[in-house]
CSV table of C-alpha atoms and ligand atoms in Angstrom, one decimal:
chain,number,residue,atom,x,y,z
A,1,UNK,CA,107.0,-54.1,-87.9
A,2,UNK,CA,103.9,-55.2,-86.0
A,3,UNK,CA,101.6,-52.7,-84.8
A,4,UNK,CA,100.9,-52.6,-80.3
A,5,UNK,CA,97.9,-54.5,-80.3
A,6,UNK,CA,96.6,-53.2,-76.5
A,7,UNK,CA,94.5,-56.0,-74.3
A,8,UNK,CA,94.7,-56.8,-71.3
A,9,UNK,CA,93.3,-60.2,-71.5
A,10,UNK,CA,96.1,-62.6,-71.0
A,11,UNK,CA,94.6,-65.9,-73.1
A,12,UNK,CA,94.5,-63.0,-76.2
A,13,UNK,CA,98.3,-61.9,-75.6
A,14,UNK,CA,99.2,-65.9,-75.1
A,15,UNK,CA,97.9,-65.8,-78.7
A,16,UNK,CA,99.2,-62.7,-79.9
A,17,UNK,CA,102.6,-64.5,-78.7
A,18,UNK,CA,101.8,-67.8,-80.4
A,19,UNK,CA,101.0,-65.9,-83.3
A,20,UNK,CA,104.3,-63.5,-83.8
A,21,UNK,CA,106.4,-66.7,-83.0
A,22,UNK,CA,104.7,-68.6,-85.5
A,23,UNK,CA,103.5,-71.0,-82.9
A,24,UNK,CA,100.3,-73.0,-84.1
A,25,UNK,CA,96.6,-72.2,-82.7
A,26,UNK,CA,94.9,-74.8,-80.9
A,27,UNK,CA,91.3,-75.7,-80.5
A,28,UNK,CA,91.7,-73.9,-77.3
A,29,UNK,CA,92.7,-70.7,-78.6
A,30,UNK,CA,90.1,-70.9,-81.6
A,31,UNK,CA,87.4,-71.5,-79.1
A,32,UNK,CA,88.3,-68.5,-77.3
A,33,UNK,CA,88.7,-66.4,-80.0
A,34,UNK,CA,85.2,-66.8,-81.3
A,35,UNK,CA,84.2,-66.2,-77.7
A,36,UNK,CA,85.9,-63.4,-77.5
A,37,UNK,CA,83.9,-59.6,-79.4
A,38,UNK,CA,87.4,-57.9,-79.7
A,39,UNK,CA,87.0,-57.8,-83.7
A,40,UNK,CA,89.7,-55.8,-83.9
A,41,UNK,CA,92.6,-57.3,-82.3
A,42,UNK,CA,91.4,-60.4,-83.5
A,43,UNK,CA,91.4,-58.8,-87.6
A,44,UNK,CA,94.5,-57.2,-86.8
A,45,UNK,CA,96.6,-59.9,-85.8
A,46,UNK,CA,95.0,-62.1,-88.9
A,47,UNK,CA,96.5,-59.0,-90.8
A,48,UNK,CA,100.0,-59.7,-89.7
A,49,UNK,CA,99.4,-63.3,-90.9
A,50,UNK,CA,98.0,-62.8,-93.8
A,51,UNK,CA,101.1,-59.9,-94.9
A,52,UNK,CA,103.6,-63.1,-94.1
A,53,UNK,CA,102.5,-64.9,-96.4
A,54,UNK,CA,101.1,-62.6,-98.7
A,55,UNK,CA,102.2,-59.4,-98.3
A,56,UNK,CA,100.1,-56.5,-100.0
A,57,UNK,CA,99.0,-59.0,-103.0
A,58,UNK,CA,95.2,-59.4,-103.3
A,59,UNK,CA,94.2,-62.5,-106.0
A,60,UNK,CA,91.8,-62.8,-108.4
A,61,UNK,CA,90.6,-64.5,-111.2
A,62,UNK,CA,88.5,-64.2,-114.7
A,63,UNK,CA,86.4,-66.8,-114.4
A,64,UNK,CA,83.0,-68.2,-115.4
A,65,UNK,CA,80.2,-70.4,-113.4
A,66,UNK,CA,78.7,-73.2,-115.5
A,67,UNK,CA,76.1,-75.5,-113.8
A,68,UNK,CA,75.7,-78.2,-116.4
A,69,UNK,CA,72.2,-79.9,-114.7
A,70,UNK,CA,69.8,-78.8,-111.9
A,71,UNK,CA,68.6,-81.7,-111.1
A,72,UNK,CA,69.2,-83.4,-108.0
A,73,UNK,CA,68.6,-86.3,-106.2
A,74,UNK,CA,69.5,-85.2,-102.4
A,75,UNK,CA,67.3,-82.8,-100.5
A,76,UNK,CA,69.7,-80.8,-98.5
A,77,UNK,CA,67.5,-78.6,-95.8
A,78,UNK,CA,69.7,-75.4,-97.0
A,79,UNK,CA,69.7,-75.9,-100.7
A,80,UNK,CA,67.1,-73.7,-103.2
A,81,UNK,CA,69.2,-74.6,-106.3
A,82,UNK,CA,68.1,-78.2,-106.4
A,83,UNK,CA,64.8,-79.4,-108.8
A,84,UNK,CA,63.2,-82.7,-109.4
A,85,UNK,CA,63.4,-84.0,-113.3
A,86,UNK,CA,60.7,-82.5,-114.7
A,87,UNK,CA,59.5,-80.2,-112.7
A,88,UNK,CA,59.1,-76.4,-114.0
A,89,UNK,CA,62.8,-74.3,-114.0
A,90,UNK,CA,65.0,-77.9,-114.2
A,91,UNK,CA,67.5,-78.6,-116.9
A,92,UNK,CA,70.1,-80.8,-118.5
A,93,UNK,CA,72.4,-79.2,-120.7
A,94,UNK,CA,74.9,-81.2,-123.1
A,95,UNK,CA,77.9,-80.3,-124.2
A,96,UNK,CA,76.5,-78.4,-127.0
A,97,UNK,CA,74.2,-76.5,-125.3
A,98,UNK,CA,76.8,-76.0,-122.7
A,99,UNK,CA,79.0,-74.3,-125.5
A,100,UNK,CA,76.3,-72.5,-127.4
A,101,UNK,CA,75.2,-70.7,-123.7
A,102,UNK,CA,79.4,-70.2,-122.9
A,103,UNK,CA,79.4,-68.5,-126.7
A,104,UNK,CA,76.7,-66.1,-125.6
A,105,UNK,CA,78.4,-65.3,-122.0
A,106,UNK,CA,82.3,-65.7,-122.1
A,107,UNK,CA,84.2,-62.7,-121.8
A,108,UNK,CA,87.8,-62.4,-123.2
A,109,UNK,CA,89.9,-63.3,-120.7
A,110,UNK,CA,88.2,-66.0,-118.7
A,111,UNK,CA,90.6,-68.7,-118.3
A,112,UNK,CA,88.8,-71.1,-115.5
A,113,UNK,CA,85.4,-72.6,-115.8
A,114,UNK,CA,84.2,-72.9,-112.4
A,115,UNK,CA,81.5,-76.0,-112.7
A,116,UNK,CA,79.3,-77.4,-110.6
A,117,UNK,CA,76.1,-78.8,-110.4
A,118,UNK,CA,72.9,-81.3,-108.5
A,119,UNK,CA,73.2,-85.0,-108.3
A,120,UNK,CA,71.2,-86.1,-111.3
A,121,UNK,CA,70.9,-89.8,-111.2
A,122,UNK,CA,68.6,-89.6,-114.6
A,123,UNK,CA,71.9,-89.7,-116.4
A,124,UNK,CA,74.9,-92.1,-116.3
A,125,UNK,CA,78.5,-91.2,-115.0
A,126,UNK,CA,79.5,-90.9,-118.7
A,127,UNK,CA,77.7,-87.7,-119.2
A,128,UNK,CA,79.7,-86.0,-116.7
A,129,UNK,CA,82.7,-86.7,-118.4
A,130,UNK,CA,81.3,-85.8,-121.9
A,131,UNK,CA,80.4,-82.6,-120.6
A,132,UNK,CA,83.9,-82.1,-119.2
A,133,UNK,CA,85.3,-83.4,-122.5
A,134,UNK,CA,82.9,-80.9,-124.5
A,135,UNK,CA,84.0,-78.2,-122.9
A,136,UNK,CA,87.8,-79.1,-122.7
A,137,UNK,CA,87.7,-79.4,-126.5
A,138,UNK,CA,85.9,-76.3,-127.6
A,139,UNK,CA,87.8,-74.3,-125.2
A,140,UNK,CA,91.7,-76.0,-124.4
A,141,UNK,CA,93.3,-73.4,-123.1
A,142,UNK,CA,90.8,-72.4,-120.1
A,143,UNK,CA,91.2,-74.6,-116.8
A,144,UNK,CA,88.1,-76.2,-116.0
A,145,UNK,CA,87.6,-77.0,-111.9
A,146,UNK,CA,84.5,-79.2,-112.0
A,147,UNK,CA,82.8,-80.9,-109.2
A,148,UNK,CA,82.7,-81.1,-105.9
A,149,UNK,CA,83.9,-84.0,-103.5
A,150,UNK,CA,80.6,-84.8,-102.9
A,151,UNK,CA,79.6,-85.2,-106.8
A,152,UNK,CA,82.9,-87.2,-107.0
A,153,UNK,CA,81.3,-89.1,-104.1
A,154,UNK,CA,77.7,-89.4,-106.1
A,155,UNK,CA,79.3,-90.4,-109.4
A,156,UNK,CA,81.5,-93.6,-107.4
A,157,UNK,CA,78.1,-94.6,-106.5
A,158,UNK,CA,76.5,-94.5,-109.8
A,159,UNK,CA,79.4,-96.0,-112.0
A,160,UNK,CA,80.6,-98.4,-109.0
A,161,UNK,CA,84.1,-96.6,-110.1
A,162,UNK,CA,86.5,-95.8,-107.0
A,163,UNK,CA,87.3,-92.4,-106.1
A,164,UNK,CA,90.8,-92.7,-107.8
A,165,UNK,CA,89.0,-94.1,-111.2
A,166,UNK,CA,86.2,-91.9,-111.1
A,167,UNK,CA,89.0,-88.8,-111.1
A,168,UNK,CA,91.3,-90.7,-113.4
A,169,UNK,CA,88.5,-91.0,-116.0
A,170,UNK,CA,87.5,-86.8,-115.4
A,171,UNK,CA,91.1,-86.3,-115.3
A,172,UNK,CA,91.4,-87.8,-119.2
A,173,UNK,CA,88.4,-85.8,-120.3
A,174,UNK,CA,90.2,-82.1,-118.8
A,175,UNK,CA,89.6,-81.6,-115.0
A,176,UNK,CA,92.2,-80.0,-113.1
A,177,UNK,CA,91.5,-79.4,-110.1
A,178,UNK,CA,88.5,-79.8,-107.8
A,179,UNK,CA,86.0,-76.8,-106.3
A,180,UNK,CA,85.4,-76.6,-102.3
A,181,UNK,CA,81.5,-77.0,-102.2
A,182,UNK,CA,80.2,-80.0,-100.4
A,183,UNK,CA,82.3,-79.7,-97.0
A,184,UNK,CA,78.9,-77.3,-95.4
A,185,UNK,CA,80.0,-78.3,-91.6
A,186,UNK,CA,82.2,-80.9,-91.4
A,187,UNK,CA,80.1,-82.9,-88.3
A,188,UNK,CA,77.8,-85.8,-88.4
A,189,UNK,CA,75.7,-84.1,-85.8
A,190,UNK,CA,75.5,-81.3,-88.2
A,191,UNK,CA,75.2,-82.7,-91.3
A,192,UNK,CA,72.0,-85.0,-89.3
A,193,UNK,CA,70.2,-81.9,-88.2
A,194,UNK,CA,70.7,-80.1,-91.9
A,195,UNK,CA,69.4,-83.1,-93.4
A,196,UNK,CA,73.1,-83.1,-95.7
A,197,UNK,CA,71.9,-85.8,-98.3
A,198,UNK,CA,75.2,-85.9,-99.6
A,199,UNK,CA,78.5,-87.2,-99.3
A,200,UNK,CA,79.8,-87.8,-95.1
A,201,UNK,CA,82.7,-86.0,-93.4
A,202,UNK,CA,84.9,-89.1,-94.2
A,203,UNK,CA,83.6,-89.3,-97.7
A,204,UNK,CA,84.6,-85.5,-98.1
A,205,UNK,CA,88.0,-85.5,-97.0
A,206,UNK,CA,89.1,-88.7,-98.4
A,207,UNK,CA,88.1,-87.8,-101.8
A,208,UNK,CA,90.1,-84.3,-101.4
A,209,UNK,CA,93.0,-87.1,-99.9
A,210,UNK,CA,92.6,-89.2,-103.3
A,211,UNK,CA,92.4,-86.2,-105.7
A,212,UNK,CA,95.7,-84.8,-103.7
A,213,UNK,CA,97.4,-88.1,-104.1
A,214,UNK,CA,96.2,-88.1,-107.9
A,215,UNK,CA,98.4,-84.5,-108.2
A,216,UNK,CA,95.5,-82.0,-108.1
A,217,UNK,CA,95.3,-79.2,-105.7
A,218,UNK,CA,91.9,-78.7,-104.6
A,219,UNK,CA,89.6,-76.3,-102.9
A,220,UNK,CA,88.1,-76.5,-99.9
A,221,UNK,CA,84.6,-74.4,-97.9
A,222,UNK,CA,83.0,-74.2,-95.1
A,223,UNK,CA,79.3,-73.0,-94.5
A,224,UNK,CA,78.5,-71.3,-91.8
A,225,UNK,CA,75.8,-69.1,-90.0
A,226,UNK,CA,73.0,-72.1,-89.6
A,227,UNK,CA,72.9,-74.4,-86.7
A,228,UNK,CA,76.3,-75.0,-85.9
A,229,UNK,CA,77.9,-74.2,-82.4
A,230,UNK,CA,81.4,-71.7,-82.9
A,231,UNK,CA,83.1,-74.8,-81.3
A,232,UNK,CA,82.2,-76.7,-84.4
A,233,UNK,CA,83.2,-74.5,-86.8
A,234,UNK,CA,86.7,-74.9,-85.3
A,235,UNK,CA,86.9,-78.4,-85.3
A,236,UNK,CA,85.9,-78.1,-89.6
A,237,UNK,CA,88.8,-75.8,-89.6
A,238,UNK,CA,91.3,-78.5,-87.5
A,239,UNK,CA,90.2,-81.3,-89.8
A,240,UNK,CA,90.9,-79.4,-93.0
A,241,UNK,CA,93.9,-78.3,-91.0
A,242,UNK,CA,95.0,-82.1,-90.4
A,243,UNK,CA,94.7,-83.4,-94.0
A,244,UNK,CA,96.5,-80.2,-94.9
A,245,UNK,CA,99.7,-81.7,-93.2
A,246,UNK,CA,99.3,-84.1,-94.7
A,247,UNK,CA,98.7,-84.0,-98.0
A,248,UNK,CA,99.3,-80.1,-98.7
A,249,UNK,CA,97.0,-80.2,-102.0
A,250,UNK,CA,94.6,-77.4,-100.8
A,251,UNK,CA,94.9,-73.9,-102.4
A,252,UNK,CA,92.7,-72.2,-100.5
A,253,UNK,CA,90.2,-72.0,-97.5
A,254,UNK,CA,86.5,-70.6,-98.7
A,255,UNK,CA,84.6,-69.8,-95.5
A,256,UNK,CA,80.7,-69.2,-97.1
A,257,UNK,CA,78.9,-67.3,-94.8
A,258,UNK,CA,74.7,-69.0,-95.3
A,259,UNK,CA,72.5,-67.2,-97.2
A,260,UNK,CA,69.0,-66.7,-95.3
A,261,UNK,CA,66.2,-67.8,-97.0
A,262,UNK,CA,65.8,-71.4,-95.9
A,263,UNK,CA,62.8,-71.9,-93.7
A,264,UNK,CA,63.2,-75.8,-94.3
A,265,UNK,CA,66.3,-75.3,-92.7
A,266,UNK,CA,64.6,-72.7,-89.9
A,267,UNK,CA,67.4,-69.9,-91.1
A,268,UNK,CA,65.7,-66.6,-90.9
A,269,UNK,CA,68.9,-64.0,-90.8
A,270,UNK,CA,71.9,-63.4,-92.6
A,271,UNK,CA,74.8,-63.5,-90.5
A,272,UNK,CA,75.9,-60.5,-88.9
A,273,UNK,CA,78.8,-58.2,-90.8
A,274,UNK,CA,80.8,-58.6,-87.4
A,275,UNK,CA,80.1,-62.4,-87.6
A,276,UNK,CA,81.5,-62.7,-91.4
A,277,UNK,CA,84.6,-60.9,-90.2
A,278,UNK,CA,85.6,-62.4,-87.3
A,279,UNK,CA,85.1,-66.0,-89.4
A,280,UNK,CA,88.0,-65.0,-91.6
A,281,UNK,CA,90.2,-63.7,-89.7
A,282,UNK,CA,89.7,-66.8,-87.4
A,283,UNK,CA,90.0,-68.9,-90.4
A,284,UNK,CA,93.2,-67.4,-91.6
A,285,UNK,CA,95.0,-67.6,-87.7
A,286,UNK,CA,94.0,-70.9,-87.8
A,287,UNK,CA,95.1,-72.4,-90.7
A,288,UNK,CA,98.7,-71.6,-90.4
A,289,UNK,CA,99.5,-74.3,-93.6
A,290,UNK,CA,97.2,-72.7,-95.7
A,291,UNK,CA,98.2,-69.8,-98.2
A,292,UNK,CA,95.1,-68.1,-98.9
A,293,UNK,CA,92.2,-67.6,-97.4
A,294,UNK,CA,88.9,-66.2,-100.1
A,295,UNK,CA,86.5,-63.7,-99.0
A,296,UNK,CA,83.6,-64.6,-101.4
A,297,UNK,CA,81.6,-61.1,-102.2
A,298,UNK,CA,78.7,-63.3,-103.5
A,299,UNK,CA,77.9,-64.3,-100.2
A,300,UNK,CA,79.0,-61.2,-98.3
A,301,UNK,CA,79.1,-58.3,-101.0
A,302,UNK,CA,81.0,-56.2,-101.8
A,303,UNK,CA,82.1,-53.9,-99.4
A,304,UNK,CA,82.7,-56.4,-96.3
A,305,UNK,CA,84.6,-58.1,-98.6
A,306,UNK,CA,86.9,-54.9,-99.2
A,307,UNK,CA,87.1,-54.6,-95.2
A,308,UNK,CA,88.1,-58.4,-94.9
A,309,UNK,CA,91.6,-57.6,-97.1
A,310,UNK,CA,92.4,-56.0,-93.5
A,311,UNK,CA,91.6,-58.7,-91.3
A,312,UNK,CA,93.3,-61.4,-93.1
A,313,UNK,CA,91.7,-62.4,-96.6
A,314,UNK,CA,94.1,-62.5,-99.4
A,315,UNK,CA,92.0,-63.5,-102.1
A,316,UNK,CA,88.5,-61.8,-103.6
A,317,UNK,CA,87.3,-64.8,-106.1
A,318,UNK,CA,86.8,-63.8,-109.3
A,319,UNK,CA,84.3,-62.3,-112.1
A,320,UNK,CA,81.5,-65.8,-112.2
A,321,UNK,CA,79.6,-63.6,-114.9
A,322,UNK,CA,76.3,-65.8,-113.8
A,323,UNK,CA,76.3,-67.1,-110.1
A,324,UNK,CA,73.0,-69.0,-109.2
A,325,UNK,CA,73.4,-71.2,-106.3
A,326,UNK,CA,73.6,-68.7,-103.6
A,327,UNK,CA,70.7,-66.6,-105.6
A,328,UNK,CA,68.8,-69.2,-105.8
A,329,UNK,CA,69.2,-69.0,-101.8
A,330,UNK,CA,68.2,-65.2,-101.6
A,331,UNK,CA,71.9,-63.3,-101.6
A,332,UNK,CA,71.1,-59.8,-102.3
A,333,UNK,CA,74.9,-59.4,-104.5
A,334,UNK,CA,75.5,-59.1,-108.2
A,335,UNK,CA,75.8,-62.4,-110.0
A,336,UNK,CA,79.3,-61.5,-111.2
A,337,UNK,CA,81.4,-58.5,-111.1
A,338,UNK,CA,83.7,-57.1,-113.8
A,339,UNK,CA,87.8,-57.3,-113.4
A,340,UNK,CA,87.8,-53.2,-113.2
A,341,UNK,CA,85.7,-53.4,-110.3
A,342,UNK,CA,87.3,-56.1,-108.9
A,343,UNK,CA,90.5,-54.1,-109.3
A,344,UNK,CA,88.8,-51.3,-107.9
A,345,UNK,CA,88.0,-53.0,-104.9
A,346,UNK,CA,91.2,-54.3,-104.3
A,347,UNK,CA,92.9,-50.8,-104.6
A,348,UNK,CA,90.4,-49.3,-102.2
A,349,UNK,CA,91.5,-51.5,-99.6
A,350,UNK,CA,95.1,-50.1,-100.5
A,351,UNK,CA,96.1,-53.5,-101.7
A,352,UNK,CA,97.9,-54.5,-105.0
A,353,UNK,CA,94.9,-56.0,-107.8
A,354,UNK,CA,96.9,-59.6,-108.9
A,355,UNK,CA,95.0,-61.4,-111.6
A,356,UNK,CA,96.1,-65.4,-111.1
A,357,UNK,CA,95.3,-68.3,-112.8
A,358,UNK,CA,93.5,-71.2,-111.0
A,359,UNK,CA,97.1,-72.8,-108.9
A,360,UNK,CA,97.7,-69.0,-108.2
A,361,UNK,CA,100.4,-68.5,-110.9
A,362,UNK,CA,100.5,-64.7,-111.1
A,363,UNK,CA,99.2,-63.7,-114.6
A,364,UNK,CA,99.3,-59.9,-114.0
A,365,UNK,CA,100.1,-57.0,-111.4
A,366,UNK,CA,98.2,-54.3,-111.3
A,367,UNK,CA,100.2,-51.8,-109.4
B,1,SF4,S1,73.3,-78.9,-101.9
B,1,SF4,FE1,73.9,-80.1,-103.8
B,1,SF4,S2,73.5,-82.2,-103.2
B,1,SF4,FE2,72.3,-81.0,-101.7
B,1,SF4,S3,70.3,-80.8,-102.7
B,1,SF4,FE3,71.5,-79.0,-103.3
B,1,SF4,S4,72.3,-79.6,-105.3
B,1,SF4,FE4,71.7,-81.4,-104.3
């Protein structure tokens, strides 16, 4: 039974309709609901969405971040992960290495590698694949989601390979499924002012399309808190929205609230806690084809992160063990977190702990 939600604001109970009817959101409504400071209504009715779909299940995963190379040749305004060749903290791991620093790290239980890494043009296509194929033999029975669209964007340019070979040829060597980074704000105006050196809104969504069409289910993000406007944020959201129709290969939305230390991207503050919440809840009443929607406690920590299982997140991420990206960008949280405290988190929220595997095959209840 839904709970009264009281407002007197007749564009919020036009949406509290659409909502309970299962009537889709439009631009219109998504607009006005970031306009709108009534975080509660707004959390509450992404609650009712979310316990749909979901119910009281919670997700999470053992997993491990691997970054195979540093080095990058793009110079995105937000990034503080990326280094030249050569110069002091950059690296290029092979497979070996890869597996020796895995041996030191892994903790039982991990079954997804969570890879990603910088656009290193100082080695060929092929090395990307060896990596994969390093890993996939050493360790067969953990799923490895590798790359982002962009990388599968970089690596068609440096092999001259299509989209569909370049994932046909990962595909052989283990991949499985693709992670979300890459999407940032899906706008050219955007992506101009942030100085994104990377792969295009067209380039992003068609290699999710390809990798959809190839069988894989894929991730998908959104980073937000720079310079974007609310009403651009929304339109990310309907574009993800629109491929999801068509192609339904995305597992789950990852809005990635910006880290602050930036100043070649002029971001001084972290977004606001009210902010971070309102974005998922929006997020989840807007993507009415998507089944789960991640609060990422890297970027948020922990405790919002506990308060967002209210207001429509279904879905806590999972144990990373060594996260460096958004430290290397100044977030304040742990690197990775342990399954207890996961669990404990989860509980604490009154929510039922379920471990999954990567496609969100339950692997164990923890009641
Ligand atoms: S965000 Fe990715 S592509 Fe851009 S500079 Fe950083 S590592 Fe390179």
């Amino acid at each position: 039974m839904n709970v009264a939600i009281p407002t007197e604001d007749k564009q919020m109970q036009d949406i509290i309709e659409k909502v309970r009817s299962g009537e889709r959101l439009t631009r219109e409504d998504g607009e006005f609901l970031y306009r709108s400071d009534d975080l509660l209504t707004i959390g509450q009715l992404a609650n009712e969405a979310n316990m749909r779909k979901n119910g009281r299940k919670v997700y999470f995963i053992e997993n491990m971040s691997l970054y195979f190379t540093n080095v990058c040749e793009a110079h995105c305004a937000f990034c503080n992960f990326r280094k030249d060749k050569g110069e002091e903290g950059s690296y290029t791991l092979s497979g070996a290495e890869m597996i020796e620093y895995v041996e030191q790290h892994i903790h039982p239980g991990v079954r997804e590698f969570h890879i990603v890494g910088g656009h290193n043009n100082h080695v060929p296509f092929q090395y990307y694949v060896d990596s994969l194929k390093a890993l996939h033999e050493r360790y067969p029975d953990i799923t490895l989601k590798a790359y982002t669209a962009a990388e599968i964007d970089f690596f068609s340019r440096i092999s001259g390979l299509s989209y569909r070979e370049v994932l046909e040829e990962l595909m052989k060597a283990g991949l499985k499924s693709l992670t979300g980074g890459g999407a940032e704000i899906l706008s050219d105006e955007y992506r101009k002012k942030m100085k994104v050196d990377k792969a295009d809104v067209s380039q992003y969504l068609e290699v999710h399309r390809t990798a959809h069409n190839l069988g894989l289910r894929t991730h998908t993000t959104m980073l937000y808190g720079s310079v974007e406007k609310h009403a651009d944020r929304i339109n990310h959201m309907l574009q993800i929205r629109e491929l999801q129709d068509e192609t339904n290969g995305f597992l789950v939305f990852i809005p990635l609230s910006m880290q602050p230390i930036s100043p070649k991207a002029g971001i001084r503050r972290r977004n606001s806690a009210f902010e971070d919440l309102k974005t998922i809840a929006i997020s989840r009443l807007m993507l009415d084809n998507f089944q789960h929607i991640k609060a990422y406690f890297i970027n948020i920590g922990t405790q919002l992160t506990q308060v967002s299982l209210t207001m429509g997140a279904s879905d806590v991420h999972g144990t990373i063990v060594k996260e460096r990206i958004s430290h290397a960008a100044g977030a304040l949280t742990p690197e990775g977190i342990t399954r207890e405290d996961l669990i404990w988190l989860v509980k604490g929220a009154g929510r039922i702990p379920i471990e999954r595997d990567t496609f969100y095959n339950e692997v164990k209840i923890y009641e």
